[in-house]
Short mmCIF file of C-alpha atoms and ligand atoms in Angstrom, two decimals:
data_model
loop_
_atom_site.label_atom_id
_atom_site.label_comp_id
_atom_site.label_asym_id
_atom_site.label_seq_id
_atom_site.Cartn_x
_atom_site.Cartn_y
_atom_site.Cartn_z
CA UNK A 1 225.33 34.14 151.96
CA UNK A 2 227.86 33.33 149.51
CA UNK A 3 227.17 32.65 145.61
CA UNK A 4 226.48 29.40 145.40
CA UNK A 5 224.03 28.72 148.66
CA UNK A 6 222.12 32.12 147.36
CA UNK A 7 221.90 30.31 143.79
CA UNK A 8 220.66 27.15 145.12
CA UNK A 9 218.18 28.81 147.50
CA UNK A 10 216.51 30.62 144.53
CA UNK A 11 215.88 27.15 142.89
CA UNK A 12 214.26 25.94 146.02
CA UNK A 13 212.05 28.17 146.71
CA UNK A 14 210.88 28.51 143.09
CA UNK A 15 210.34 25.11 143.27
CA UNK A 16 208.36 25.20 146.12
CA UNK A 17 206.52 28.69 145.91
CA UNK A 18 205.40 27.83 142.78
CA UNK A 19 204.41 23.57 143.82
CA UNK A 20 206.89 22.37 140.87
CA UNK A 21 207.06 19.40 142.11
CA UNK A 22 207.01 16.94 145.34
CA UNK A 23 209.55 13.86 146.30
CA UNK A 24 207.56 11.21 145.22
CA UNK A 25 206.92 12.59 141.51
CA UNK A 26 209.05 10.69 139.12
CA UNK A 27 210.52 13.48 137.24
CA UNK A 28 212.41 13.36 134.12
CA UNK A 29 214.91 16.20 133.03
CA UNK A 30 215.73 16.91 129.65
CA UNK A 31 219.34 17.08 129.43
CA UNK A 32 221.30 18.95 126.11
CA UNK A 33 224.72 18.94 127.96
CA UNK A 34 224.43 22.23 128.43
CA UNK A 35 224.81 24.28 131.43
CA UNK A 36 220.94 24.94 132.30
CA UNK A 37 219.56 21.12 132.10
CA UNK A 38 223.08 20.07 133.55
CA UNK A 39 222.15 22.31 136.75
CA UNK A 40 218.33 21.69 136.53
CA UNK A 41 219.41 17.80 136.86
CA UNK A 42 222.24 18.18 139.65
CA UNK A 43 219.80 20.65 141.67
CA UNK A 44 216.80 18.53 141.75
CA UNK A 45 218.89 15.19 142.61
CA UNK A 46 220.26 17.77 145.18
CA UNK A 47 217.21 18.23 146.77
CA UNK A 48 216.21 14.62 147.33
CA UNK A 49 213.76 14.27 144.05
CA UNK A 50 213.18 11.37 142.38
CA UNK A 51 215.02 12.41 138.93
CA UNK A 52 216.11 10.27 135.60
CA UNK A 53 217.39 12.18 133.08
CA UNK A 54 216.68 11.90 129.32
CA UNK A 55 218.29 13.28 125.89
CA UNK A 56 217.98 13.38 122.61
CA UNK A 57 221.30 12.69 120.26
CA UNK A 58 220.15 14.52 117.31
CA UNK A 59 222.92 13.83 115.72
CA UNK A 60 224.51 17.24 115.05
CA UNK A 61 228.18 16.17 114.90
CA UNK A 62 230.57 16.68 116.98
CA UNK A 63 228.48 18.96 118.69
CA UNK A 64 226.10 15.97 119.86
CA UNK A 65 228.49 13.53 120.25
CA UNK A 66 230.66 15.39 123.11
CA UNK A 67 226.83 16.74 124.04
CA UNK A 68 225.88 13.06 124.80
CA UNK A 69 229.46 12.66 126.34
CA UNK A 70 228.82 15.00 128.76
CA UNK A 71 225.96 13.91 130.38
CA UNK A 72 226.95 10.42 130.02
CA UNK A 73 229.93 11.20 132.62
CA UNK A 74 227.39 13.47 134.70
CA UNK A 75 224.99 11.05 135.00
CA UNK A 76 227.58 8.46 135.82
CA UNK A 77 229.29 10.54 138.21
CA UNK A 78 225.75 11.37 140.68
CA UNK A 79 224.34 7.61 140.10
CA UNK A 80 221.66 9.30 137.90
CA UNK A 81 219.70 6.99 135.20
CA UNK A 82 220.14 8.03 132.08
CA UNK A 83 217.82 7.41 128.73
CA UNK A 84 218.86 8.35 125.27
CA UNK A 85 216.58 8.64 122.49
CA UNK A 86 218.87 7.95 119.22
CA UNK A 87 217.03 10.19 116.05
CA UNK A 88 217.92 7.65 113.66
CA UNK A 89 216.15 5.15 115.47
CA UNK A 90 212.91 6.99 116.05
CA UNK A 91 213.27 9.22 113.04
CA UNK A 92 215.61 7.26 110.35
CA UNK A 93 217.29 10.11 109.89
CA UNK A 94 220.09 13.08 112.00
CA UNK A 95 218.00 16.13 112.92
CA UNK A 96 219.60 17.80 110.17
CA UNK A 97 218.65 15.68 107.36
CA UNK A 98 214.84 16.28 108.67
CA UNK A 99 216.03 19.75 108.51
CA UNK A 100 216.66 20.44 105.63
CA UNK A 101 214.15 18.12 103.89
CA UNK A 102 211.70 20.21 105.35
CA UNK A 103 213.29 23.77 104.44
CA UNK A 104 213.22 22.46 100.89
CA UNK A 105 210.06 23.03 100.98
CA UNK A 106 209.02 25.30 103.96
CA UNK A 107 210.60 28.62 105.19
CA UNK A 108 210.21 27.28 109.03
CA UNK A 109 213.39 27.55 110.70
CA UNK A 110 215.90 24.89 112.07
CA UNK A 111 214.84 25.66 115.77
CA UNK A 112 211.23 25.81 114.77
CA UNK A 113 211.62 22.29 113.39
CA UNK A 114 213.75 21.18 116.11
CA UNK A 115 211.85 22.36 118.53
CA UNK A 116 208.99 20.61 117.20
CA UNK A 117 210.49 16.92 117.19
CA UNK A 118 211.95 17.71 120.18
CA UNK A 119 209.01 18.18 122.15
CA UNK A 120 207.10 15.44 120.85
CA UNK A 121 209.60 12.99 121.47
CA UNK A 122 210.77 14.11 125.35
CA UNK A 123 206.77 14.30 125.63
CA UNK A 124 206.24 10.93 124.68
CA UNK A 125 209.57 9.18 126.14
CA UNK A 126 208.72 10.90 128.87
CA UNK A 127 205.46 9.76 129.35
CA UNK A 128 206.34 5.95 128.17
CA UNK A 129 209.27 5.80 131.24
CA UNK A 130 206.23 6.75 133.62
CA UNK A 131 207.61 10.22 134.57
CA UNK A 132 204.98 12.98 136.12
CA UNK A 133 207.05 15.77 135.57
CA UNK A 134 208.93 16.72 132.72
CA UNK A 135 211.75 19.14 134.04
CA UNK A 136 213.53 21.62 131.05
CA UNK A 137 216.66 24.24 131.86
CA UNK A 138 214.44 27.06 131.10
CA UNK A 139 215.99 30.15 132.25
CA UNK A 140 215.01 33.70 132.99
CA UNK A 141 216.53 35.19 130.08
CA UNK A 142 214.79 32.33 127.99
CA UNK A 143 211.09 32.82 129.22
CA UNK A 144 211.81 37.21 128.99
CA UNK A 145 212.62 36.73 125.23
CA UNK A 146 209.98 34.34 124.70
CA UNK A 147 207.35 36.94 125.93
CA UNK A 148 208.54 39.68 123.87
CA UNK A 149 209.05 37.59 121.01
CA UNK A 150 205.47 36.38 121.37
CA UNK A 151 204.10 40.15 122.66
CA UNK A 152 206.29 41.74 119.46
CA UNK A 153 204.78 39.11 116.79
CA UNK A 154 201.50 39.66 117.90
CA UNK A 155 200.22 36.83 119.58
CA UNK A 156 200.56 37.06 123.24
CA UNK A 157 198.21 34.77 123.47
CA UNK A 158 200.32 31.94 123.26
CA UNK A 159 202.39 33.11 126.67
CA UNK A 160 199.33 31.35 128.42
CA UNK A 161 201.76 28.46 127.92
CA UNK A 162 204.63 30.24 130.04
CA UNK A 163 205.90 30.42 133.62
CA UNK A 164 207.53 28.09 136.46
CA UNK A 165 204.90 24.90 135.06
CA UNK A 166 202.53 24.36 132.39
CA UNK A 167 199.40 24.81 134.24
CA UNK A 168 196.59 24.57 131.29
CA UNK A 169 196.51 21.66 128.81
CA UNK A 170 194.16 18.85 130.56
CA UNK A 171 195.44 15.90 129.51
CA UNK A 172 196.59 12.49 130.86
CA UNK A 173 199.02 12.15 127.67
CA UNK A 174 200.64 14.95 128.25
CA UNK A 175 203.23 15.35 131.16
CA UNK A 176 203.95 18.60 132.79
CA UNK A 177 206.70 20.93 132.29
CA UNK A 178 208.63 22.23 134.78
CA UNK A 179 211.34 24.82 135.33
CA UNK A 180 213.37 25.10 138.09
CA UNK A 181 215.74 27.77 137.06
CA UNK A 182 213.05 30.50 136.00
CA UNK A 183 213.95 33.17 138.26
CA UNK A 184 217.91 32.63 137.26
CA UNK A 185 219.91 34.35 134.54
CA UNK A 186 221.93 32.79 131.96
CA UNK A 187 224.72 34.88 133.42
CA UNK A 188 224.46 33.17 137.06
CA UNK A 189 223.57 29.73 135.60
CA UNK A 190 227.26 30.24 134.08
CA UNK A 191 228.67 31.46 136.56
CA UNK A 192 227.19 28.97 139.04
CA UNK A 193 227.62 26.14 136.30
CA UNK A 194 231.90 27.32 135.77
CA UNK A 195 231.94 27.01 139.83
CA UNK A 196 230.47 23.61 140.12
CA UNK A 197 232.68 22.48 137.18
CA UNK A 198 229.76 20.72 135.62
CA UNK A 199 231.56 18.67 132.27
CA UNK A 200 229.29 21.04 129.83
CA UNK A 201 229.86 23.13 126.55
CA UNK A 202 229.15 26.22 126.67
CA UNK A 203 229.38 27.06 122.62
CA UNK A 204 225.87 27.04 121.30
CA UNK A 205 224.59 24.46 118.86
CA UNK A 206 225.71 25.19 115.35
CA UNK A 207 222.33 25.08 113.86
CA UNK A 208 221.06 27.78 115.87
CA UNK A 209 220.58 30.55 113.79
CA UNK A 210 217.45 31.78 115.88
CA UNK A 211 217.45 35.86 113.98
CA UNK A 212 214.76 37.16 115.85
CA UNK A 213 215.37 35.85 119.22
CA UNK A 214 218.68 36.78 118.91
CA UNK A 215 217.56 40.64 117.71
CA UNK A 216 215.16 40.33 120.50
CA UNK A 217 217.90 39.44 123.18
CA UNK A 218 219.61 42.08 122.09
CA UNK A 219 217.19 44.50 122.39
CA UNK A 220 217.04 43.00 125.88
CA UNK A 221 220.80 43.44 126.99
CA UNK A 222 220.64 47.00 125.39
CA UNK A 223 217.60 48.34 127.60
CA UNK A 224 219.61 46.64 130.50
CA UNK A 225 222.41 48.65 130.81
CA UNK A 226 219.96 51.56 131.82
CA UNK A 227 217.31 49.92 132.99
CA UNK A 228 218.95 46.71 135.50
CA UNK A 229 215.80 45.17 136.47
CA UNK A 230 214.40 44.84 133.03
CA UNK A 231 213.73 41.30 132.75
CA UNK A 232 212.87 40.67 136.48
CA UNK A 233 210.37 43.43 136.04
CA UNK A 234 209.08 41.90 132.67
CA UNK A 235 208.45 38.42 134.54
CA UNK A 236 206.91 39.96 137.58
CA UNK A 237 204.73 41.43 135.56
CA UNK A 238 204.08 38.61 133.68
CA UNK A 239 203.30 36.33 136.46
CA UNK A 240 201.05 38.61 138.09
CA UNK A 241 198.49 39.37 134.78
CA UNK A 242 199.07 35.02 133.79
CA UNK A 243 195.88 34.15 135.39
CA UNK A 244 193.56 36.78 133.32
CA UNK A 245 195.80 36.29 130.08
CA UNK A 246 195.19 32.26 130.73
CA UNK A 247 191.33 33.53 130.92
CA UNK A 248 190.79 35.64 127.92
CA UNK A 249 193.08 33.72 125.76
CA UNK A 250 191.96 29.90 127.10
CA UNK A 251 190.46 27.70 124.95
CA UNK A 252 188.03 25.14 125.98
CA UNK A 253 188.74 23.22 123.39
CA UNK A 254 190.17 19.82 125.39
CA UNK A 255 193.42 18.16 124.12
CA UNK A 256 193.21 15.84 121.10
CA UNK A 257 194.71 12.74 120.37
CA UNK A 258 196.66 13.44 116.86
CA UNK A 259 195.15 10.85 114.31
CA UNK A 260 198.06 9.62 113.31
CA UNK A 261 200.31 9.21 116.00
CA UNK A 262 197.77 9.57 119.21
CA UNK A 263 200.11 11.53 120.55
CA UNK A 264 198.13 15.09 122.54
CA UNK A 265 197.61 17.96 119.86
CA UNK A 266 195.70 21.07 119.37
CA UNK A 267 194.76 20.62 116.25
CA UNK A 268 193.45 17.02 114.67
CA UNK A 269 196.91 16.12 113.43
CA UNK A 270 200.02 17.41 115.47
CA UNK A 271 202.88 19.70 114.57
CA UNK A 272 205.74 16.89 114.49
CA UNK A 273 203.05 14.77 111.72
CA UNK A 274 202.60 17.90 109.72
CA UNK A 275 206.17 18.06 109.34
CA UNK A 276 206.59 14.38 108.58
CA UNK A 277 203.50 14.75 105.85
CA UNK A 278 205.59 17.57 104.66
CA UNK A 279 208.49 15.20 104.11
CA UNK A 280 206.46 12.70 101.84
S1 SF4 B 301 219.54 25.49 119.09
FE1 SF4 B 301 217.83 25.08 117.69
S2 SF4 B 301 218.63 23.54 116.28
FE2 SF4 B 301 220.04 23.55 118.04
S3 SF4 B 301 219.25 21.96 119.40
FE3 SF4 B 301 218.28 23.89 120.03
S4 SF4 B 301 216.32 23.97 118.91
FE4 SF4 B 301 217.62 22.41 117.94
ZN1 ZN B 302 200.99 13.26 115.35
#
């Protein structure tokens, strides 16, 4: 089987080993303009799903506006609907002005903080454009890092979260992520992505100044060069011990509605209206 088919096949059956995901679901991907939602969104419209896609111009520059570019002529190009969620317009303000209001007086960092908004918004567009599914370019180098990171710090309690789908939080608010490229590498999403000649960037945002994932990935490609199964081993792993980890570590605390935006949240008010409190 050459590249390509053998690529594609691995997103299928992910997709349906692990029930991502049926025809009739509206399903909503959340596009960057990069190569992993770019793929996520061409293999599910592929496949005959019922995909829109949806992205956020945060407003970082150049970057963003050849980002939104990008997808724009995608989208245009496979008859795919297309939202976009303007910052300024939800948010009065580019993702780097909430930036660095915030850093003023926190020491989160700028993915932290875009990470936050980000979810809440895709969450809640999502949700508002009647989508079931909330599809995200996760890849397997992403969700390997994001163990370690979390097993490293800690607190592997919060990998309950992980795998192919969200599979915990009980909630009608809250729509369910999916990820189609888990069992994928960044280096044959590239290499798939360069083949296809998908119109993506492949620089990395210029705010992303992630230190520890990035000591952690290196750790990662390090430990690869003698060991070459490292990070399929890690998720293997992973997936087999999720259902006891998602036992010890659940809580049966339910979903709240934040009380100031109603939006779901853990905790009575959510992460993205902490960060707005912060900013008052
Ligand atoms: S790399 Fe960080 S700052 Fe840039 S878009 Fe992603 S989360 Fe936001
Ligand atoms: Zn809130």
């Amino acid at each position: 089987m050459n590249f390509i088919k053998e690529f594609e096949e691995k997103v299928k059956n992910n997709i349906e080993e692990y029930n991502l995901a049926n025809k009739k679901d509206k399903i909503m991907v959340a596009c960057s303009g990069g190569k992993d939602s770019t793929a996520t969104l061409y293999l599910l419209k592929k496949f005959g799903y019922n995909v829109e896609a949806l992205i956020i111009d945060l407003l970082i520059g150049d970057w963003s506006d050849k980002s939104l570019e990008n997808v724009k002529t995608f989208c245009k190009k496979y008859k795919i609907k297309l939202h976009v969620i303007n910052m300024r317009k939800e948010f009065g303000s580019s993702i780097c002005h909430i930036r660095s209001s915030v850093q003023s007086k926190t020491k989160l960092s700028d993915c932290a903080i875009c990470g936050v908004i980000k979810r809440w918004l895709l969450n809640k567009k999502a949700r508002e454009l009647k989508a079931v599914k909330l599809a995200t370019g996760h890849n397997l180098d992403d969700e390997v890092e994001t163990i370690l990171m979390n097993n490293f710090k800690g607190n592997p309690g919060l990998n309950i979260n992980l795998g192919p789908k969200t599979g915990i939080v009980n909630s009608k608010k809250f729509i369910q992520r999916i990820k189609p490229l888990y069992f994928l590498t960044n280096k044959e999403i590239k290499k798939y992505s360069i083949a296809m000649k998908f119109p993506v960037m492949y620089e990395p945002c210029p705010c992303s100044k992630a230190a520890f994932r990035n000591d952690v990935r290196k750790f990662i490609s390090d430990m690869e060069k003698q060991y070459p199964k490292i990070k399929i081993n890690i998720i293997e792993n992973f997936l087999r011990i999720r259902d006891d980890l998602r036992k010890s570590y659940k809580s049966d605390k339910k979903l709240k509605s934040c009380e100031i935006c109603n939006e779901p949240s853990r905790k009575n008010i959510c992460r993205r209206c902490e960060l707005i409190q912060i900013l008052k």
